[in-house]
Every structure is written in structure tokens, then in C-alpha cells.
Amino acid sequence: MTRRRRRSVLILVCGAVLAAALALVLSAMRDTIVFFRSPTEVASQKVAPGTRFRLGGLVEAGSLKREADGHVEFSVTDTGSTVPVRYRGLLPDLFREGQGVVTEGVLQADGTFRADTVLAKHDETYMPREVADALKAQGRWQEGAGKPAQGASAQPQAAPVSRTAVQ
């Protein structure tokens, strides 16, 4: 085998190994990628039952129901559409009606979203970008809501530190 032929075979083998590795990585990522959807997208795109995704929006006022067996039912809305959610477990401390929430789980055949993770907003300015965009499109988003007043700082200022020489 000539030197040129060996080099060509080596390049082809390396390319095949890299292609196989890339295929394995992409295959593994496909199983872990979870898409975000708003309630309006769930209703308009006719999401297939059994599809895993993140559902985000506002907890609809008056929809929270707690059961004795630990199940919690509530509805997530973006003011355009509403999706009923069923969850078993402890809710985050900041979870309440009228506040932003992101749930992760599976859509069931009856249209109920069975959540296995519930994330509540963590500060006054948190809102998933997609939910904020949906609220802006419907005219329900108020720009500047929840932000500190002009000139006010969100973080307390540290006192100046003086350095002295140690002898």
C-alpha cells in the first residue's frame, strides 16, 4: 500500500469515527431536549398526547385545588388559552395564583398536563421570555412592571473598604 493510499484510508476511518460519534451525541440529546410551549401553542398546534415539554404561563386565579392524597390541580393560562395541570408533590414556596409558573411534564389524552416538576418565579422580574412575548401580543404585559424605581438600586451598595498596611 502506498503512502498516499494509507493517508486516504486513515482520513476516511477518522471521518467515519467522527460521524458515528456525532450521531451518538445527537441521538442522546434528542431524548433530553424539552421544548417550551405556552397554553395557546398547546391549543393551536394540537400537541400529541404523551409529548414531553415545558408549559409556562400564569397560574389562573381560583383554579388551585389541593387534594388529601397530595395531588394538586391548577390551570396555567396566558390569557388566551388555559391548560389544566395535575401535579403530585410539594409546590415551591413562591407558588400562588396569578403568578408566573413553568411546569415540566407530559400532556395526557384528556388534555390535562401531568407535571412532574413545578418551578415558580424567583423574584419580581422573572417571566419566561415566551410567556412575556405572549402577554405582550395580547396587550396584557406592562413594560417596567416589577422593576426598581428610576435611580433606585436593586442591590445594596457595599461600604468602601479601606486598606491599611500591616507591619
PDB file of C-alpha atoms in Angstrom:
ATOM      1  CA  MET A   1       0.000   0.000   0.000  1.00  0.00           C
ATOM      2  CA  THR A   2       1.429   3.368  -0.952  1.00  0.00           C
ATOM      3  CA  ARG A   3       1.877   6.202   1.460  1.00  0.00           C
ATOM      4  CA  ARG A   4      -0.820   8.247  -0.260  1.00  0.00           C
ATOM      5  CA  ARG A   5      -3.320   5.384  -0.085  1.00  0.00           C
ATOM      6  CA  ARG A   6      -2.617   4.824   3.643  1.00  0.00           C
ATOM      7  CA  ARG A   7      -3.199   8.506   4.344  1.00  0.00           C
ATOM      8  CA  SER A   8      -6.523   8.423   2.439  1.00  0.00           C
ATOM      9  CA  VAL A   9      -7.678   5.318   4.356  1.00  0.00           C
ATOM     10  CA  LEU A  10      -6.707   6.939   7.679  1.00  0.00           C
ATOM     11  CA  ILE A  11      -8.660  10.097   6.822  1.00  0.00           C
ATOM     12  CA  LEU A  12     -11.711   8.055   5.822  1.00  0.00           C
ATOM     13  CA  VAL A  13     -11.578   5.989   9.047  1.00  0.00           C
ATOM     14  CA  CYS A  14     -11.235   9.136  11.193  1.00  0.00           C
ATOM     15  CA  GLY A  15     -14.151  10.737   9.348  1.00  0.00           C
ATOM     16  CA  ALA A  16     -16.320   7.652   9.912  1.00  0.00           C
ATOM     17  CA  VAL A  17     -15.460   7.599  13.639  1.00  0.00           C
ATOM     18  CA  LEU A  18     -16.288  11.314  13.970  1.00  0.00           C
ATOM     19  CA  ALA A  19     -19.590  10.837  12.104  1.00  0.00           C
ATOM     20  CA  ALA A  20     -20.525   7.923  14.390  1.00  0.00           C
ATOM     21  CA  ALA A  21     -19.661   9.965  17.492  1.00  0.00           C
ATOM     22  CA  LEU A  22     -21.727  12.903  16.235  1.00  0.00           C
ATOM     23  CA  ALA A  23     -24.671  10.596  15.541  1.00  0.00           C
ATOM     24  CA  LEU A  24     -24.485   9.193  19.095  1.00  0.00           C
ATOM     25  CA  VAL A  25     -24.337  12.673  20.645  1.00  0.00           C
ATOM     26  CA  LEU A  26     -27.304  13.914  18.618  1.00  0.00           C
ATOM     27  CA  SER A  27     -29.286  10.777  19.449  1.00  0.00           C
ATOM     28  CA  ALA A  28     -28.637  11.257  23.172  1.00  0.00           C
ATOM     29  CA  MET A  29     -29.577  14.946  23.010  1.00  0.00           C
ATOM     30  CA  ARG A  30     -32.873  14.195  21.268  1.00  0.00           C
ATOM     31  CA  ASP A  31     -34.029  12.269  24.354  1.00  0.00           C
ATOM     32  CA  THR A  32     -33.127  15.074  26.778  1.00  0.00           C
ATOM     33  CA  ILE A  33     -34.300  18.165  24.897  1.00  0.00           C
ATOM     34  CA  VAL A  34     -37.540  19.534  26.320  1.00  0.00           C
ATOM     35  CA  PHE A  35     -39.346  22.257  24.364  1.00  0.00           C
ATOM     36  CA  PHE A  36     -41.207  25.177  25.955  1.00  0.00           C
ATOM     37  CA  ARG A  37     -44.799  25.903  24.970  1.00  0.00           C
ATOM     38  CA  SER A  38     -47.448  28.377  26.070  1.00  0.00           C
ATOM     39  CA  PRO A  39     -51.091  27.317  26.587  1.00  0.00           C
ATOM     40  CA  THR A  40     -52.051  28.996  23.294  1.00  0.00           C
ATOM     41  CA  GLU A  41     -49.402  26.977  21.435  1.00  0.00           C
ATOM     42  CA  VAL A  42     -50.666  23.770  23.051  1.00  0.00           C
ATOM     43  CA  ALA A  43     -54.215  24.544  21.892  1.00  0.00           C
ATOM     44  CA  SER A  44     -53.350  25.773  18.397  1.00  0.00           C
ATOM     45  CA  GLN A  45     -50.692  23.212  17.486  1.00  0.00           C
ATOM     46  CA  LYS A  46     -52.675  20.200  18.693  1.00  0.00           C
ATOM     47  CA  VAL A  47     -49.786  18.705  20.689  1.00  0.00           C
ATOM     48  CA  ALA A  48     -49.923  14.897  20.641  1.00  0.00           C
ATOM     49  CA  PRO A  49     -50.672  13.114  23.940  1.00  0.00           C
ATOM     50  CA  GLY A  50     -47.537  11.681  25.522  1.00  0.00           C
ATOM     51  CA  THR A  51     -45.375  14.565  24.329  1.00  0.00           C
ATOM     52  CA  ARG A  52     -42.951  15.840  26.985  1.00  0.00           C
ATOM     53  CA  PHE A  53     -42.483  19.618  27.153  1.00  0.00           C
ATOM     54  CA  ARG A  54     -42.411  22.621  29.462  1.00  0.00           C
ATOM     55  CA  LEU A  55     -45.621  24.566  29.905  1.00  0.00           C
ATOM     56  CA  GLY A  56     -45.341  28.159  31.073  1.00  0.00           C
ATOM     57  CA  GLY A  57     -47.749  30.911  31.926  1.00  0.00           C
ATOM     58  CA  LEU A  58     -49.679  32.346  34.838  1.00  0.00           C
ATOM     59  CA  VAL A  59     -51.500  30.289  37.468  1.00  0.00           C
ATOM     60  CA  GLU A  60     -55.162  31.081  36.815  1.00  0.00           C
ATOM     61  CA  ALA A  61     -56.926  32.764  39.746  1.00  0.00           C
ATOM     62  CA  GLY A  62     -59.407  30.470  41.507  1.00  0.00           C
ATOM     63  CA  SER A  63     -58.093  27.298  39.862  1.00  0.00           C
ATOM     64  CA  LEU A  64     -55.923  25.911  42.680  1.00  0.00           C
ATOM     65  CA  LYS A  65     -57.340  22.751  44.276  1.00  0.00           C
ATOM     66  CA  ARG A  66     -55.437  20.639  46.808  1.00  0.00           C
ATOM     67  CA  GLU A  67     -56.443  17.042  47.456  1.00  0.00           C
ATOM     68  CA  ALA A  68     -55.853  14.987  50.605  1.00  0.00           C
ATOM     69  CA  ASP A  69     -53.647  12.453  48.761  1.00  0.00           C
ATOM     70  CA  GLY A  70     -51.063  15.134  47.877  1.00  0.00           C
ATOM     71  CA  HIS A  71     -52.286  15.876  44.344  1.00  0.00           C
ATOM     72  CA  VAL A  72     -52.648  19.500  43.328  1.00  0.00           C
ATOM     73  CA  GLU A  73     -54.709  20.735  40.399  1.00  0.00           C
ATOM     74  CA  PHE A  74     -54.471  24.190  38.871  1.00  0.00           C
ATOM     75  CA  SER A  75     -54.720  25.834  35.473  1.00  0.00           C
ATOM     76  CA  VAL A  76     -51.963  27.596  33.564  1.00  0.00           C
ATOM     77  CA  THR A  77     -53.038  30.436  31.293  1.00  0.00           C
ATOM     78  CA  ASP A  78     -51.507  33.034  29.024  1.00  0.00           C
ATOM     79  CA  THR A  79     -54.882  34.839  28.972  1.00  0.00           C
ATOM     80  CA  GLY A  80     -55.561  33.384  25.514  1.00  0.00           C
ATOM     81  CA  SER A  81     -55.887  29.711  26.383  1.00  0.00           C
ATOM     82  CA  THR A  82     -55.866  27.637  29.544  1.00  0.00           C
ATOM     83  CA  VAL A  83     -54.402  24.190  30.217  1.00  0.00           C
ATOM     84  CA  PRO A  84     -55.379  22.186  33.325  1.00  0.00           C
ATOM     85  CA  VAL A  85     -52.370  20.835  35.246  1.00  0.00           C
ATOM     86  CA  ARG A  86     -52.189  17.949  37.713  1.00  0.00           C
ATOM     87  CA  TYR A  87     -49.163  17.614  39.984  1.00  0.00           C
ATOM     88  CA  ARG A  88     -48.236  15.447  42.938  1.00  0.00           C
ATOM     89  CA  GLY A  89     -45.665  16.777  45.342  1.00  0.00           C
ATOM     90  CA  LEU A  90     -44.676  19.872  47.224  1.00  0.00           C
ATOM     91  CA  LEU A  91     -45.156  23.168  45.456  1.00  0.00           C
ATOM     92  CA  PRO A  92     -42.457  25.860  45.644  1.00  0.00           C
ATOM     93  CA  ASP A  93     -42.885  28.434  48.418  1.00  0.00           C
ATOM     94  CA  LEU A  94     -43.461  31.241  45.900  1.00  0.00           C
ATOM     95  CA  PHE A  95     -46.210  29.340  44.042  1.00  0.00           C
ATOM     96  CA  ARG A  96     -49.574  31.159  44.134  1.00  0.00           C
ATOM     97  CA  GLU A  97     -52.442  32.156  41.887  1.00  0.00           C
ATOM     98  CA  GLY A  98     -51.788  34.977  39.455  1.00  0.00           C
ATOM     99  CA  GLN A  99     -48.016  34.391  39.431  1.00  0.00           C
ATOM    100  CA  GLY A 100     -45.711  33.024  36.753  1.00  0.00           C
ATOM    101  CA  VAL A 101     -45.009  29.310  36.657  1.00  0.00           C
ATOM    102  CA  VAL A 102     -43.141  26.843  34.460  1.00  0.00           C
ATOM    103  CA  THR A 103     -44.128  23.178  34.667  1.00  0.00           C
ATOM    104  CA  GLU A 104     -42.440  20.225  33.025  1.00  0.00           C
ATOM    105  CA  GLY A 105     -44.277  17.033  32.208  1.00  0.00           C
ATOM    106  CA  VAL A 106     -46.444  15.150  29.729  1.00  0.00           C
ATOM    107  CA  LEU A 107     -49.722  16.030  28.015  1.00  0.00           C
ATOM    108  CA  GLN A 108     -52.359  13.346  28.600  1.00  0.00           C
ATOM    109  CA  ALA A 109     -55.053  12.193  26.168  1.00  0.00           C
ATOM    110  CA  ASP A 110     -57.794  14.109  28.036  1.00  0.00           C
ATOM    111  CA  GLY A 111     -55.900  17.418  27.582  1.00  0.00           C
ATOM    112  CA  THR A 112     -54.611  17.563  31.162  1.00  0.00           C
ATOM    113  CA  PHE A 113     -50.938  18.292  31.641  1.00  0.00           C
ATOM    114  CA  ARG A 114     -49.386  15.841  34.142  1.00  0.00           C
ATOM    115  CA  ALA A 115     -46.476  17.755  35.652  1.00  0.00           C
ATOM    116  CA  ASP A 116     -43.536  16.166  37.421  1.00  0.00           C
ATOM    117  CA  THR A 117     -41.731  19.473  38.057  1.00  0.00           C
ATOM    118  CA  VAL A 118     -43.154  22.879  39.007  1.00  0.00           C
ATOM    119  CA  LEU A 119     -40.985  25.987  39.039  1.00  0.00           C
ATOM    120  CA  ALA A 120     -42.340  29.239  40.452  1.00  0.00           C
ATOM    121  CA  LYS A 121     -40.961  32.681  39.798  1.00  0.00           C
ATOM    122  CA  HIS A 122     -37.937  33.503  41.906  1.00  0.00           C
ATOM    123  CA  ASP A 123     -38.086  37.294  42.003  1.00  0.00           C
ATOM    124  CA  GLU A 124     -40.328  40.133  40.954  1.00  0.00           C
ATOM    125  CA  THR A 125     -38.860  40.430  37.464  1.00  0.00           C
ATOM    126  CA  TYR A 126     -38.902  36.757  36.421  1.00  0.00           C
ATOM    127  CA  MET A 127     -41.045  35.774  33.468  1.00  0.00           C
ATOM    128  CA  PRO A 128     -40.127  33.261  30.773  1.00  0.00           C
ATOM    129  CA  ARG A 129     -39.404  35.116  27.537  1.00  0.00           C
ATOM    130  CA  GLU A 130     -42.020  33.159  25.603  1.00  0.00           C
ATOM    131  CA  VAL A 131     -44.719  33.899  28.195  1.00  0.00           C
ATOM    132  CA  ALA A 132     -43.793  37.589  28.252  1.00  0.00           C
ATOM    133  CA  ASP A 133     -43.980  37.687  24.441  1.00  0.00           C
ATOM    134  CA  ALA A 134     -47.424  36.027  24.505  1.00  0.00           C
ATOM    135  CA  LEU A 135     -48.679  38.517  27.120  1.00  0.00           C
ATOM    136  CA  LYS A 136     -47.257  41.443  25.122  1.00  0.00           C
ATOM    137  CA  ALA A 137     -49.027  40.226  21.977  1.00  0.00           C
ATOM    138  CA  GLN A 138     -52.331  40.220  23.879  1.00  0.00           C
ATOM    139  CA  GLY A 139     -51.733  43.647  25.436  1.00  0.00           C
ATOM    140  CA  ARG A 140     -51.573  42.278  28.993  1.00  0.00           C
ATOM    141  CA  TRP A 141     -47.875  42.959  29.641  1.00  0.00           C
ATOM    142  CA  GLN A 142     -46.902  46.223  31.302  1.00  0.00           C
ATOM    143  CA  GLU A 143     -43.373  47.268  30.466  1.00  0.00           C
ATOM    144  CA  GLY A 144     -41.396  48.190  33.571  1.00  0.00           C
ATOM    145  CA  ALA A 145     -43.653  46.320  35.996  1.00  0.00           C
ATOM    146  CA  GLY A 146     -41.684  44.906  38.890  1.00  0.00           C
ATOM    147  CA  LYS A 147     -38.536  46.904  38.176  1.00  0.00           C
ATOM    148  CA  PRO A 148     -36.934  49.203  40.772  1.00  0.00           C
ATOM    149  CA  ALA A 149     -37.780  52.894  40.570  1.00  0.00           C
ATOM    150  CA  GLN A 150     -35.565  55.183  38.482  1.00  0.00           C
ATOM    151  CA  GLY A 151     -32.316  55.780  40.350  1.00  0.00           C
ATOM    152  CA  ALA A 152     -33.026  53.055  42.890  1.00  0.00           C
ATOM    153  CA  SER A 153     -30.621  50.191  43.031  1.00  0.00           C
ATOM    154  CA  ALA A 154     -31.719  46.573  43.109  1.00  0.00           C
ATOM    155  CA  GLN A 155     -28.541  45.605  45.009  1.00  0.00           C
ATOM    156  CA  PRO A 156     -27.456  47.292  48.245  1.00  0.00           C
ATOM    157  CA  GLN A 157     -24.229  49.222  47.824  1.00  0.00           C
ATOM    158  CA  ALA A 158     -21.215  47.978  49.770  1.00  0.00           C
ATOM    159  CA  ALA A 159     -19.389  50.384  52.031  1.00  0.00           C
ATOM    160  CA  PRO A 160     -15.943  51.446  50.789  1.00  0.00           C
ATOM    161  CA  VAL A 161     -13.132  49.300  52.109  1.00  0.00           C
ATOM    162  CA  SER A 162     -10.016  50.993  53.436  1.00  0.00           C
ATOM    163  CA  ARG A 163      -6.710  49.204  53.206  1.00  0.00           C
ATOM    164  CA  THR A 164      -4.086  49.685  55.837  1.00  0.00           C
ATOM    165  CA  ALA A 165      -0.529  48.448  55.807  1.00  0.00           C
ATOM    166  CA  VAL A 166       0.240  45.657  58.239  1.00  0.00           C
ATOM    167  CA  GLN A 167       3.724  45.782  59.821  1.00  0.00           C
TER     168      GLN A 167
END
